[in-house]
Amino acid sequence: MTTAPGHTTDPPDRSDPSHPSHPSHPSHPSYPVVRFEGVGLTYPGPPPVQALRPCDLTVERGEYVTVVGPSGSGKSTFLNVAGLIDAPTAGRYLLDGIDTGSLPDRDRTALRGQRIGFVFQSFHLLPHRSALENVLLAMVYNGIPRGQRAGRARTALERVGLGHRSGHLPTRMSGGERQRVAIARALVSEPSLLLCDEPTGNLDTATAGAVLALLDELHADGLTLLVITHDPHVAERGRRTVSIRDGILSEVVRA
């Protein structure tokens, strides 16, 4: 970039932690956590499949937004885009004000690990590792110093009510307890966004209610939640709901 005749300026170094687009740069409270600007995803053919049609979406810091739709509606595609697993083929996705499309793959991966906590329907815990070890392992690739990991893992388990079960294996836990471990694992890196995919899908009604109550508590503590579900009762727990059908996002107007 030329600044004056005979003088040039090097392009910004995104490997510098002080640069706003660096994954470890602190989030700015004035930026939305999630902003889609005409974001869409088309899988190449033949024939091409428009799995997520270009859409706009803003999730402000501290919001609890649910995304509801039937099977085959585009929920998984939305999850993959919001979770930085797949890059959109149209539009711009800003996470914490960072234009994710401008980042190389390595920085996108780092951004995902540091800014997004995932909770899945099937828990995805290592069966032969304790609850504490499962949470600890989430920090190995996130740049969290080794000396901080054990304390942070215990704090996360206590936050979800499982401090007394930290030494137990997932195989010795109920479904609700396993999901709480998964939530603790998602929280331990202090993400900007908790992204949940059918978090109660494998749980009975009573246990699901307890997990949803925990999500309510986390939201009350200021966490930003984006919960994807097919269940309208789960969708009602959000303060806002967006529906998805045939790859089209639309805001649900509540009475």
Tab-separated table of C-alpha atoms in Angstrom:
chain	number	residue	atom	x	y	z
A	1	MET	CA	0.000	0.000	0.000
A	2	THR	CA	1.569	3.280	-1.111
A	3	THR	CA	1.437	6.144	1.392
A	4	ALA	CA	3.624	8.661	-0.405
A	5	PRO	CA	5.902	8.633	-3.427
A	6	GLY	CA	8.830	6.379	-2.651
A	7	HIS	CA	7.406	5.211	0.685
A	8	THR	CA	5.461	2.003	1.300
A	9	THR	CA	3.796	0.414	4.306
A	10	ASP	CA	3.796	-3.308	4.915
A	11	PRO	CA	0.369	-4.969	5.115
A	12	PRO	CA	-0.954	-5.541	8.668
A	13	ASP	CA	0.523	-8.571	10.419
A	14	ARG	CA	-2.375	-10.755	11.562
A	15	SER	CA	0.064	-12.971	13.478
A	16	ASP	CA	0.505	-10.078	15.932
A	17	PRO	CA	-1.838	-10.653	18.943
A	18	SER	CA	-2.473	-6.907	19.092
A	19	HIS	CA	-4.031	-6.943	15.626
A	20	PRO	CA	-7.876	-6.902	15.819
A	21	SER	CA	-8.193	-9.944	13.545
A	22	HIS	CA	-5.861	-12.120	15.622
A	23	PRO	CA	-7.823	-14.982	17.277
A	24	SER	CA	-6.529	-14.095	20.752
A	25	HIS	CA	-7.308	-10.383	20.451
A	26	PRO	CA	-9.823	-9.422	23.181
A	27	SER	CA	-13.430	-9.161	22.012
A	28	HIS	CA	-14.859	-5.682	21.864
A	29	PRO	CA	-18.096	-5.280	23.841
A	30	SER	CA	-19.638	-3.044	21.172
A	31	TYR	CA	-19.372	-5.701	18.443
A	32	PRO	CA	-22.124	-8.287	17.968
A	33	VAL	CA	-20.866	-11.786	18.675
A	34	VAL	CA	-22.320	-13.063	15.383
A	35	ARG	CA	-23.084	-11.071	12.268
A	36	PHE	CA	-24.099	-12.642	8.967
A	37	GLU	CA	-24.150	-10.239	6.031
A	38	GLY	CA	-25.711	-12.034	3.068
A	39	VAL	CA	-24.132	-15.309	4.213
A	40	GLY	CA	-24.993	-18.374	2.151
A	41	LEU	CA	-23.534	-21.776	1.336
A	42	THR	CA	-23.876	-23.676	-1.923
A	43	TYR	CA	-22.384	-27.147	-2.294
A	44	PRO	CA	-20.899	-27.757	-5.744
A	45	GLY	CA	-22.696	-30.144	-8.062
A	46	PRO	CA	-23.638	-31.297	-10.385
A	47	PRO	CA	-26.168	-30.067	-9.642
A	48	PRO	CA	-25.208	-27.377	-7.117
A	49	VAL	CA	-27.197	-27.483	-3.862
A	50	GLN	CA	-28.041	-24.180	-2.143
A	51	ALA	CA	-28.052	-25.493	1.437
A	52	LEU	CA	-28.162	-22.068	3.096
A	53	ARG	CA	-29.627	-19.195	1.134
A	54	PRO	CA	-28.007	-15.767	1.564
A	55	CYS	CA	-29.207	-14.331	4.867
A	56	ASP	CA	-28.563	-11.635	7.451
A	57	LEU	CA	-28.401	-12.439	11.167
A	58	THR	CA	-27.099	-10.553	14.185
A	59	VAL	CA	-26.631	-12.067	17.633
A	60	GLU	CA	-25.721	-9.413	20.159
A	61	ARG	CA	-23.490	-10.056	23.149
A	62	GLY	CA	-25.474	-11.699	25.945
A	63	GLU	CA	-28.382	-12.805	23.724
A	64	TYR	CA	-30.025	-16.245	23.834
A	65	VAL	CA	-31.132	-17.131	20.312
A	66	THR	CA	-32.674	-20.414	19.217
A	67	VAL	CA	-32.743	-21.719	15.649
A	68	VAL	CA	-35.579	-24.156	14.965
A	69	GLY	CA	-36.401	-26.256	11.937
A	70	PRO	CA	-37.314	-29.788	10.853
A	71	SER	CA	-34.880	-32.430	9.641
A	72	GLY	CA	-33.357	-31.479	6.302
A	73	SER	CA	-34.134	-27.785	6.728
A	74	GLY	CA	-30.518	-26.588	6.701
A	75	LYS	CA	-29.833	-26.595	10.459
A	76	SER	CA	-26.610	-28.591	10.114
A	77	THR	CA	-25.341	-26.292	7.382
A	78	PHE	CA	-26.138	-23.281	9.545
A	79	LEU	CA	-24.286	-24.892	12.465
A	80	ASN	CA	-21.236	-25.612	10.324
A	81	VAL	CA	-21.083	-22.043	9.049
A	82	ALA	CA	-21.715	-20.411	12.442
A	83	GLY	CA	-19.158	-22.758	14.023
A	84	LEU	CA	-16.462	-21.955	11.440
A	85	ILE	CA	-16.415	-25.555	10.280
A	86	ASP	CA	-17.482	-24.652	6.726
A	87	ALA	CA	-16.741	-21.334	5.038
A	88	PRO	CA	-19.682	-19.608	3.361
A	89	THR	CA	-19.660	-19.339	-0.418
A	90	ALA	CA	-21.500	-16.007	-0.299
A	91	GLY	CA	-21.534	-13.004	2.006
A	92	ARG	CA	-19.485	-12.084	5.048
A	93	TYR	CA	-19.417	-13.628	8.528
A	94	LEU	CA	-18.058	-11.518	11.377
A	95	LEU	CA	-17.391	-13.191	14.723
A	96	ASP	CA	-16.661	-10.702	17.517
A	97	GLY	CA	-16.150	-8.124	14.776
A	98	ILE	CA	-13.523	-10.259	13.016
A	99	ASP	CA	-14.113	-10.890	9.321
A	100	THR	CA	-13.675	-14.664	9.299
A	101	GLY	CA	-13.470	-14.824	5.517
A	102	SER	CA	-10.236	-12.835	5.523
A	103	LEU	CA	-8.408	-15.315	7.757
A	104	PRO	CA	-6.184	-18.193	6.657
A	105	ASP	CA	-7.306	-21.668	7.701
A	106	ARG	CA	-4.913	-21.805	10.650
A	107	ASP	CA	-6.302	-18.592	12.123
A	108	ARG	CA	-9.906	-19.676	11.502
A	109	THR	CA	-9.196	-22.869	13.447
A	110	ALA	CA	-7.634	-20.904	16.300
A	111	LEU	CA	-10.546	-18.461	16.311
A	112	ARG	CA	-13.027	-21.340	16.514
A	113	GLY	CA	-11.179	-22.935	19.421
A	114	GLN	CA	-10.903	-19.723	21.417
A	115	ARG	CA	-14.212	-17.988	20.691
A	116	ILE	CA	-16.775	-20.816	20.235
A	117	GLY	CA	-17.768	-23.522	22.707
A	118	PHE	CA	-19.619	-26.466	21.156
A	119	VAL	CA	-22.242	-28.669	22.816
A	120	PHE	CA	-23.510	-31.638	20.808
A	121	GLN	CA	-26.426	-34.038	21.130
A	122	SER	CA	-24.129	-37.056	21.518
A	123	PHE	CA	-21.799	-35.477	24.133
A	124	HIS	CA	-18.575	-36.627	22.345
A	125	LEU	CA	-16.756	-37.434	25.585
A	126	LEU	CA	-13.806	-39.813	25.784
A	127	PRO	CA	-15.231	-42.815	27.678
A	128	HIS	CA	-11.971	-43.872	29.364
A	129	ARG	CA	-11.056	-40.403	30.591
A	130	SER	CA	-12.502	-38.812	33.715
A	131	ALA	CA	-14.780	-35.818	33.594
A	132	LEU	CA	-11.868	-33.622	34.666
A	133	GLU	CA	-9.593	-35.053	31.964
A	134	ASN	CA	-12.247	-34.535	29.277
A	135	VAL	CA	-12.475	-30.870	30.220
A	136	LEU	CA	-8.688	-30.524	30.498
A	137	LEU	CA	-8.138	-31.904	27.014
A	138	ALA	CA	-10.231	-29.107	25.525
A	139	MET	CA	-7.527	-26.630	26.546
A	140	VAL	CA	-4.540	-28.408	25.026
A	141	TYR	CA	-4.886	-26.753	21.603
A	142	ASN	CA	-6.261	-23.401	22.770
A	143	GLY	CA	-3.054	-21.860	23.988
A	144	ILE	CA	-4.067	-21.934	27.657
A	145	PRO	CA	-0.938	-22.272	29.833
A	146	ARG	CA	-0.515	-25.715	31.367
A	147	GLY	CA	-0.401	-24.327	34.884
A	148	GLN	CA	-3.902	-22.835	34.552
A	149	ARG	CA	-5.657	-25.832	33.062
A	150	ALA	CA	-6.489	-27.941	36.123
A	151	GLY	CA	-7.902	-24.995	38.063
A	152	ARG	CA	-9.990	-23.826	35.119
A	153	ALA	CA	-11.303	-27.341	34.499
A	154	ARG	CA	-12.386	-27.754	38.130
A	155	THR	CA	-14.035	-24.332	38.094
A	156	ALA	CA	-15.959	-25.218	34.920
A	157	LEU	CA	-17.189	-28.504	36.430
A	158	GLU	CA	-18.258	-26.717	39.603
A	159	ARG	CA	-20.116	-24.162	37.499
A	160	VAL	CA	-22.283	-26.936	36.018
A	161	GLY	CA	-22.780	-28.634	39.381
A	162	LEU	CA	-20.362	-31.534	38.884
A	163	GLY	CA	-17.384	-30.596	41.019
A	164	HIS	CA	-18.016	-33.686	43.151
A	165	ARG	CA	-17.982	-35.969	40.080
A	166	SER	CA	-14.759	-34.722	38.480
A	167	GLY	CA	-12.965	-38.052	38.912
A	168	HIS	CA	-15.728	-40.216	37.454
A	169	LEU	CA	-15.737	-41.728	33.984
A	170	PRO	CA	-18.527	-40.808	31.552
A	171	THR	CA	-19.550	-44.471	31.487
A	172	ARG	CA	-20.440	-44.116	35.186
A	173	MET	CA	-22.560	-41.032	34.633
A	174	SER	CA	-26.151	-40.416	33.615
A	175	GLY	CA	-26.985	-38.772	30.299
A	176	GLY	CA	-27.674	-35.479	32.040
A	177	GLU	CA	-24.342	-35.580	33.860
A	178	ARG	CA	-22.496	-36.351	30.620
A	179	GLN	CA	-24.126	-33.383	28.939
A	180	ARG	CA	-23.100	-31.191	31.878
A	181	VAL	CA	-19.503	-32.353	31.422
A	182	ALA	CA	-19.800	-31.468	27.738
A	183	ILE	CA	-21.072	-28.010	28.680
A	184	ALA	CA	-18.196	-27.570	31.146
A	185	ARG	CA	-15.769	-28.529	28.378
A	186	ALA	CA	-17.365	-25.913	26.112
A	187	LEU	CA	-17.148	-23.221	28.820
A	188	VAL	CA	-13.597	-23.803	29.997
A	189	SER	CA	-11.990	-21.603	27.336
A	190	GLU	CA	-14.376	-18.751	28.210
A	191	PRO	CA	-15.803	-18.504	24.685
A	192	SER	CA	-17.733	-15.585	23.259
A	193	LEU	CA	-20.404	-17.956	21.944
A	194	LEU	CA	-21.894	-21.205	23.244
A	195	LEU	CA	-23.137	-23.047	20.145
A	196	CYS	CA	-25.447	-25.949	21.000
A	197	ASP	CA	-26.683	-28.567	18.536
A	198	GLU	CA	-29.775	-30.412	19.834
A	199	PRO	CA	-28.396	-30.324	23.405
A	200	THR	CA	-31.372	-32.253	24.839
A	201	GLY	CA	-31.917	-34.646	21.939
A	202	ASN	CA	-30.611	-37.734	23.798
A	203	LEU	CA	-32.193	-36.925	27.163
A	204	ASP	CA	-35.476	-37.788	28.841
A	205	THR	CA	-37.921	-35.004	29.614
A	206	ALA	CA	-36.883	-34.413	33.224
A	207	THR	CA	-33.157	-34.481	32.470
A	208	ALA	CA	-33.654	-32.226	29.449
A	209	GLY	CA	-35.427	-29.721	31.687
A	210	ALA	CA	-32.453	-29.653	34.049
A	211	VAL	CA	-30.013	-29.049	31.181
A	212	LEU	CA	-32.210	-26.263	29.796
A	213	ALA	CA	-32.349	-24.700	33.264
A	214	LEU	CA	-28.540	-24.739	33.299
A	215	LEU	CA	-28.470	-22.958	29.926
A	216	ASP	CA	-30.873	-20.378	31.383
A	217	GLU	CA	-28.455	-19.829	34.282
A	218	LEU	CA	-25.500	-19.410	31.924
A	219	HIS	CA	-27.456	-16.868	29.907
A	220	ALA	CA	-28.357	-15.014	33.107
A	221	ASP	CA	-24.614	-14.870	33.835
A	222	GLY	CA	-24.116	-13.010	30.544
A	223	LEU	CA	-23.129	-15.815	28.174
A	224	THR	CA	-24.198	-15.593	24.521
A	225	LEU	CA	-26.095	-18.712	23.427
A	226	LEU	CA	-27.082	-19.967	19.989
A	227	VAL	CA	-29.116	-23.186	20.309
A	228	ILE	CA	-30.123	-25.241	17.264
A	229	THR	CA	-33.082	-27.580	17.708
A	230	HIS	CA	-36.040	-29.269	16.039
A	231	ASP	CA	-38.045	-29.104	19.278
A	232	PRO	CA	-40.390	-26.098	19.581
A	233	HIS	CA	-40.397	-26.426	23.394
A	234	VAL	CA	-36.607	-26.015	23.445
A	235	ALA	CA	-36.863	-23.128	20.972
A	236	GLU	CA	-39.221	-21.301	23.338
A	237	ARG	CA	-36.460	-21.045	25.949
A	238	GLY	CA	-34.581	-18.528	23.817
A	239	ARG	CA	-35.264	-14.817	24.048
A	240	ARG	CA	-35.380	-14.764	20.247
A	241	THR	CA	-36.140	-17.531	17.782
A	242	VAL	CA	-35.137	-17.853	14.146
A	243	SER	CA	-36.694	-20.540	11.964
A	244	ILE	CA	-34.968	-22.307	9.110
A	245	ARG	CA	-36.747	-24.178	6.335
A	246	ASP	CA	-35.425	-25.113	2.906
A	247	GLY	CA	-32.249	-23.228	3.764
A	248	ILE	CA	-34.088	-19.952	4.407
A	249	LEU	CA	-33.684	-18.153	7.744
A	250	SER	CA	-36.556	-16.025	9.053
A	251	GLU	CA	-37.206	-14.326	12.376
A	252	VAL	CA	-40.085	-15.749	14.411
A	253	VAL	CA	-42.413	-13.054	15.700
A	254	ARG	CA	-43.718	-14.006	19.119
A	255	ALA	CA	-47.145	-13.029	20.378
